[in-house]
Coordinates of C-alpha atoms in Angstrom, one line a residue:
X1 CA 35.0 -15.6 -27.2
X2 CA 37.0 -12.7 -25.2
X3 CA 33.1 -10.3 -25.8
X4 CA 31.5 -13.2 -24.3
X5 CA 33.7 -13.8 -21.7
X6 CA 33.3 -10.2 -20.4
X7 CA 29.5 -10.3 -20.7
X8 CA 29.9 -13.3 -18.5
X9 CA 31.8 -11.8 -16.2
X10 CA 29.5 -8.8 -16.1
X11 CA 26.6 -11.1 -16.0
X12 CA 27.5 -12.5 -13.1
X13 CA 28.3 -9.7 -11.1
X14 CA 25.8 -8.0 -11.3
X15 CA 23.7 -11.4 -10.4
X16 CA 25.8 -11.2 -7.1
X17 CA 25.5 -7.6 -6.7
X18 CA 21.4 -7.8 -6.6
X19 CA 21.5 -11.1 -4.6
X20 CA 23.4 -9.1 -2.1
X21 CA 21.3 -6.2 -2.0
X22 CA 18.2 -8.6 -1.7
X23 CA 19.8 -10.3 1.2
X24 CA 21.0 -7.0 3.0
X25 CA 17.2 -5.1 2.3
X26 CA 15.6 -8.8 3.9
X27 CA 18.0 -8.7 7.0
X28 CA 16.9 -5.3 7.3
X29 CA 13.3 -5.1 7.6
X30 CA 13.8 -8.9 9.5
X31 CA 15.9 -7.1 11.9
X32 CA 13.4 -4.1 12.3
X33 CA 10.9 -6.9 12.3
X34 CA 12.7 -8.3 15.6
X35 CA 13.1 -4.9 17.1
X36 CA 9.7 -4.6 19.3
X37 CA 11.7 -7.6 21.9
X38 CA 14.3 -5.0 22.8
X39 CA 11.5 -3.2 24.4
X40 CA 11.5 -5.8 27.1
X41 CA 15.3 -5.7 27.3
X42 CA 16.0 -1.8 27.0
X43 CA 19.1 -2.4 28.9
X44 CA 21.1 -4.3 25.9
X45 CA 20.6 -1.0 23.8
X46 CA 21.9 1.1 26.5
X47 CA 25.0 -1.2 27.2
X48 CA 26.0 -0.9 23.8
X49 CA 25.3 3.0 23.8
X50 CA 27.5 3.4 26.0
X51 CA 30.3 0.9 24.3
X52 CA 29.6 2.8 20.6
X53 CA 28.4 6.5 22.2
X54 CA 30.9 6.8 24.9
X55 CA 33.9 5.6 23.8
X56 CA 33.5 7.9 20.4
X57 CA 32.8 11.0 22.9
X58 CA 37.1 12.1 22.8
X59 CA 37.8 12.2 19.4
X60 CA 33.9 13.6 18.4
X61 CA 35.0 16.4 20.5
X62 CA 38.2 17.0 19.5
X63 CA 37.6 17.0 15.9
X64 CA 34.9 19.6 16.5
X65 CA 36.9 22.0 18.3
X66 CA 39.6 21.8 15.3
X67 CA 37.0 22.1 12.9
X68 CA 35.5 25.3 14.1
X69 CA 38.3 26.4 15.2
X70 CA 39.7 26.1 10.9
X71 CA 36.3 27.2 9.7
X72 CA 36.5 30.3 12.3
X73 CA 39.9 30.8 10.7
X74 CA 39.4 30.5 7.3
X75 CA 36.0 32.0 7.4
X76 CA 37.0 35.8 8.8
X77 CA 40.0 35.7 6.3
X78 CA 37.4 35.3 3.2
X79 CA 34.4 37.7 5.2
X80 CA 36.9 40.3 5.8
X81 CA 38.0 41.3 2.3
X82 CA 33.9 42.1 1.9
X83 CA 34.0 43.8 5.5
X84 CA 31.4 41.1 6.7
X85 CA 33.4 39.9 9.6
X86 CA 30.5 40.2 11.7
X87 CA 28.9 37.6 10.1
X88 CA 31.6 34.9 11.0
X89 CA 29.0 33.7 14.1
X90 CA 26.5 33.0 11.4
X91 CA 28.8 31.1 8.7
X92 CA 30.3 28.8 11.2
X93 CA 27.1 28.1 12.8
X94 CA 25.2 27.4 9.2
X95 CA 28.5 25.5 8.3
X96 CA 28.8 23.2 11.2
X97 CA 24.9 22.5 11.6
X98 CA 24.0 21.8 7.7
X99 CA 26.7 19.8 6.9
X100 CA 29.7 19.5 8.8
X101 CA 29.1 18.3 11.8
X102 CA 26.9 15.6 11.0
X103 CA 28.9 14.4 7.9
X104 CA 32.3 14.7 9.7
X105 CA 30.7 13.0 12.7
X106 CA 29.3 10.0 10.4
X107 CA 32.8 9.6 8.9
X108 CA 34.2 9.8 12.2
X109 CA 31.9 7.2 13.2
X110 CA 32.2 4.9 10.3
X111 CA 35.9 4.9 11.2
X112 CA 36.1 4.2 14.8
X113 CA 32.9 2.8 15.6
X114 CA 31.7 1.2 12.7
X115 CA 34.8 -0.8 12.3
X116 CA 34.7 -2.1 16.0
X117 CA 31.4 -3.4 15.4
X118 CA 32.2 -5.4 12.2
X119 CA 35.5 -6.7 13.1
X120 CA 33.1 -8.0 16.5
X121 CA 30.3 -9.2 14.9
X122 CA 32.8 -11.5 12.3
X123 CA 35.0 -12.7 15.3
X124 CA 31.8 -14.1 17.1
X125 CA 30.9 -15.6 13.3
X126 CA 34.4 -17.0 13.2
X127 CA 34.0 -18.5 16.7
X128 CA 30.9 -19.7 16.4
X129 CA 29.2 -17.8 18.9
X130 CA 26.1 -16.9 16.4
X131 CA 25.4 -20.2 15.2
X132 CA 25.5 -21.9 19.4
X133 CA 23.0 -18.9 19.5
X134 CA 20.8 -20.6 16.8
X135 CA 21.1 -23.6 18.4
X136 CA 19.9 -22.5 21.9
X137 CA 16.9 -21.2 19.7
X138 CA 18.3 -17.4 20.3
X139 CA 17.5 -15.5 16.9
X140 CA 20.8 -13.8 16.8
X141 CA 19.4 -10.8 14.7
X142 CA 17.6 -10.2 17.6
X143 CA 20.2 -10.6 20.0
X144 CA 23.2 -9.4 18.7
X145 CA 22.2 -7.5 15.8
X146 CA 19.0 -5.5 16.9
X147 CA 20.5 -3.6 20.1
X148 CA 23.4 -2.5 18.0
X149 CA 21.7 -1.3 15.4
X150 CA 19.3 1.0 17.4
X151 CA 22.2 1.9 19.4
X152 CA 24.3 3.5 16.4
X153 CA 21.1 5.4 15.3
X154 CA 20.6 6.8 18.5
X155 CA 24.4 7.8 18.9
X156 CA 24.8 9.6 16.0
X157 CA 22.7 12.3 16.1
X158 CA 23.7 13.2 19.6
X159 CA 27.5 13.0 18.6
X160 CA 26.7 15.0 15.9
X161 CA 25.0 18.0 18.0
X162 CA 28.3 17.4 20.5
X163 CA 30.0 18.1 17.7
X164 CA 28.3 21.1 16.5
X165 CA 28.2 22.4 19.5
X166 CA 31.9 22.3 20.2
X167 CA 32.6 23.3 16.7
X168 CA 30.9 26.6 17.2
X169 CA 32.9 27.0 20.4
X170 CA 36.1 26.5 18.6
X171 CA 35.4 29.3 16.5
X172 CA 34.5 31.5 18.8
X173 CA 37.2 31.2 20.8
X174 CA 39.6 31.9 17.3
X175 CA 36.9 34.7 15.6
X176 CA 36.0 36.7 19.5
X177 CA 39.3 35.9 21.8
X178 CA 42.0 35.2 19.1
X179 CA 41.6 37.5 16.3
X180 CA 39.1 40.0 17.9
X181 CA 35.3 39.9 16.5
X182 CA 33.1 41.5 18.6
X183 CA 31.2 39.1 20.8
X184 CA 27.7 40.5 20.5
X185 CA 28.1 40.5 16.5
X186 CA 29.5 37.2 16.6
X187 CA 25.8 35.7 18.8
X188 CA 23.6 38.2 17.2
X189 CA 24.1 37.2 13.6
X190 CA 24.2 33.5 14.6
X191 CA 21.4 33.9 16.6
X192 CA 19.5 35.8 13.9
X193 CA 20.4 34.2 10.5
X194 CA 20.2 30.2 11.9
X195 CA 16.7 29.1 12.0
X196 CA 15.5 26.0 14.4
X197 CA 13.9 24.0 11.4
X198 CA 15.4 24.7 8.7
X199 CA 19.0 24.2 9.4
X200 CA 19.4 22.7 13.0
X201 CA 16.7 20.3 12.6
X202 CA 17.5 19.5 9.5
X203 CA 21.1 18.9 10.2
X204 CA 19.3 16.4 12.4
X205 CA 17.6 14.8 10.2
X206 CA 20.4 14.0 8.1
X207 CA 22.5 12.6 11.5
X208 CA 19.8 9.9 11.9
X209 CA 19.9 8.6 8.4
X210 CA 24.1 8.7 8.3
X211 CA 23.2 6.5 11.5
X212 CA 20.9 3.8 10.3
X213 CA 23.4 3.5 7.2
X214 CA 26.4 3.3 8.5
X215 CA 25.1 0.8 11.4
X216 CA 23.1 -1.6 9.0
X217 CA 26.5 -1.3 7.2
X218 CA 28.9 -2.4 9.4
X219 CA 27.0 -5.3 11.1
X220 CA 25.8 -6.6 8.0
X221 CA 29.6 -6.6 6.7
X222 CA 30.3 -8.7 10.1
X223 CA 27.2 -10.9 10.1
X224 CA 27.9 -12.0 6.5
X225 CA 32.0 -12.6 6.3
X226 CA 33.1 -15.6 6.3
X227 CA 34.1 -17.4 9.6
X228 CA 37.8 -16.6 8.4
X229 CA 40.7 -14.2 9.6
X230 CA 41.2 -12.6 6.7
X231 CA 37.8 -12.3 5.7
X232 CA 36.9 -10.6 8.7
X233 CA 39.6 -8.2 8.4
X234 CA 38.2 -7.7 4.4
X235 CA 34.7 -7.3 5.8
X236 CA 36.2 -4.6 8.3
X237 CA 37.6 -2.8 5.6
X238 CA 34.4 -2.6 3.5
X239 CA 32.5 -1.3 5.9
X240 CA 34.8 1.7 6.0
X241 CA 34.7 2.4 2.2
X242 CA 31.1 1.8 1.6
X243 CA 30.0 3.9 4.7
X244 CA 32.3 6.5 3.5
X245 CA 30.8 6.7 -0.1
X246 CA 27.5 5.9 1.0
X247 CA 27.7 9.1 3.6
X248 CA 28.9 11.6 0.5
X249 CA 25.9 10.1 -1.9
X250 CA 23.2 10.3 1.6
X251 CA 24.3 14.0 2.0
X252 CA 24.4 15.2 -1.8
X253 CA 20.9 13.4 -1.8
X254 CA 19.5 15.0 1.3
X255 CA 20.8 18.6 0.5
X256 CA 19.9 18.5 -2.3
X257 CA 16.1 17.9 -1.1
X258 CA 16.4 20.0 1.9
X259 CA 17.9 23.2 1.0
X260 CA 17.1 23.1 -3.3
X261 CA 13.8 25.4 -2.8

């Protein structure tokens, strides 16, 4: 009795488990689907650039001049027991453009951003703004869904290059004025050893898809919780784990087909 119980219970999760995927993949491609009206309406994607984009701008820069001001750190301690502390421009650029600054950025992100817009999206749920949408005949994918969505992708990558960009700053301003790396060694080698494609673009690449996750993510956690307090704050919290995890699988994923050959 207990053996069947437990194939029960693992029965029916996984039944819930696909249904939910099936669900989340459908309001996906419905919500692409719905996308071509925002055309029309560009302005609802740039108001909530600005709400997602903007208000993430302090603590994307921040983070990134502490970050490459660490990895400036730590990287001339371990280059100069080999006597490659010339290289330091290179390491912290290949560092910050391959994988830190767009994963750090994502989680950043997932944490301040994608949080706001689940705990949003559940409190119109709870009060009943969506479904007085549906019953105006406003498709609230569409509406509230749709701008978001294209919003987050869009922000992403250009917090992530904000990032980068300040990152590398950070540690030049610990490996040249701090500790004393020549300048011209420091840009040379950086300049040299970082190709457009291969790293930068692909760092980009990489942004854009830790966008359209994390943003699916957290509106589908809000568009699905229940019209209750303590669901929403549940919801809230799931989008921040499964972001999280789903960000360190996207990236082994993704390295591991950009930079394997």
């Amino acid at each position: 009795m207990m053996g069947r119980s437990l194939l029960a219970g693992l029965g029916t999760t996984v039944r819930d488990y696909v249904e939910s995927l099936g669900y989340a993949t459908r309001t996906f491609f419905t919500m692409l689907g719905l996308s071509g009206g925002l055309l029309r309406r560009p302005r609802l994607v740039v108001e909530q650039l600005h709400f997602i984009g903007n208000y993430s701008l302090l603590i994307i820069t921040l983070s990134g001049l502490f970050v490459g001001m660490v990895l400036g750190l730590q990287g001339y301690y371990t280059l100069n027991k080999y006597g490659a502390s010339e290289s330091l421009g290179l390491l912290v650029a290949l560092g910050l453009t391959r994988e830190l600054g767009p994963v750090i950025t994502a989680l950043l992100f997932a944490g301040r951003a994608g949080t706001s817009l689940t705990a949003e999206i559940g409190l119109m749920k709870a009060g009943e703004q969506l479904s007085a949408m549906e019953m105006m005949a406003v498709n609230p994918i569409q509406r509230v869904l749709a701008p978001r969505f294209w919003a987050g992708v869009v922000a992403v990558p250009l917090l992530a290059s904000i990032f980068s960009a300040v990152g590398i700053f950070g540690g030049y301003l610990v490996g040249v004025k701090l500790i004393g790396v020549d300048a011209g060694a420091f840009w040379s080698q950086m300049q040299s050893g970082v190709d457009l494609w291969k790293d930068v673009f692909n760092g980009f690449v990489k942004s854009v898809v830790f966008g359209i996750a994390i943003t699916f993510i957290a509106l589908y956690q809000g568009y699905e919780a229940r019209p209750t307090p303590e669901d929403v704050a549940g919801a809230t919290t799931r989008s921040v784990v499964i972001s999280s995890l789903m960000i360190w699988w996207l990236d082994f994923m993704l390295t591991a087909l950009m930079f394997s050959r």
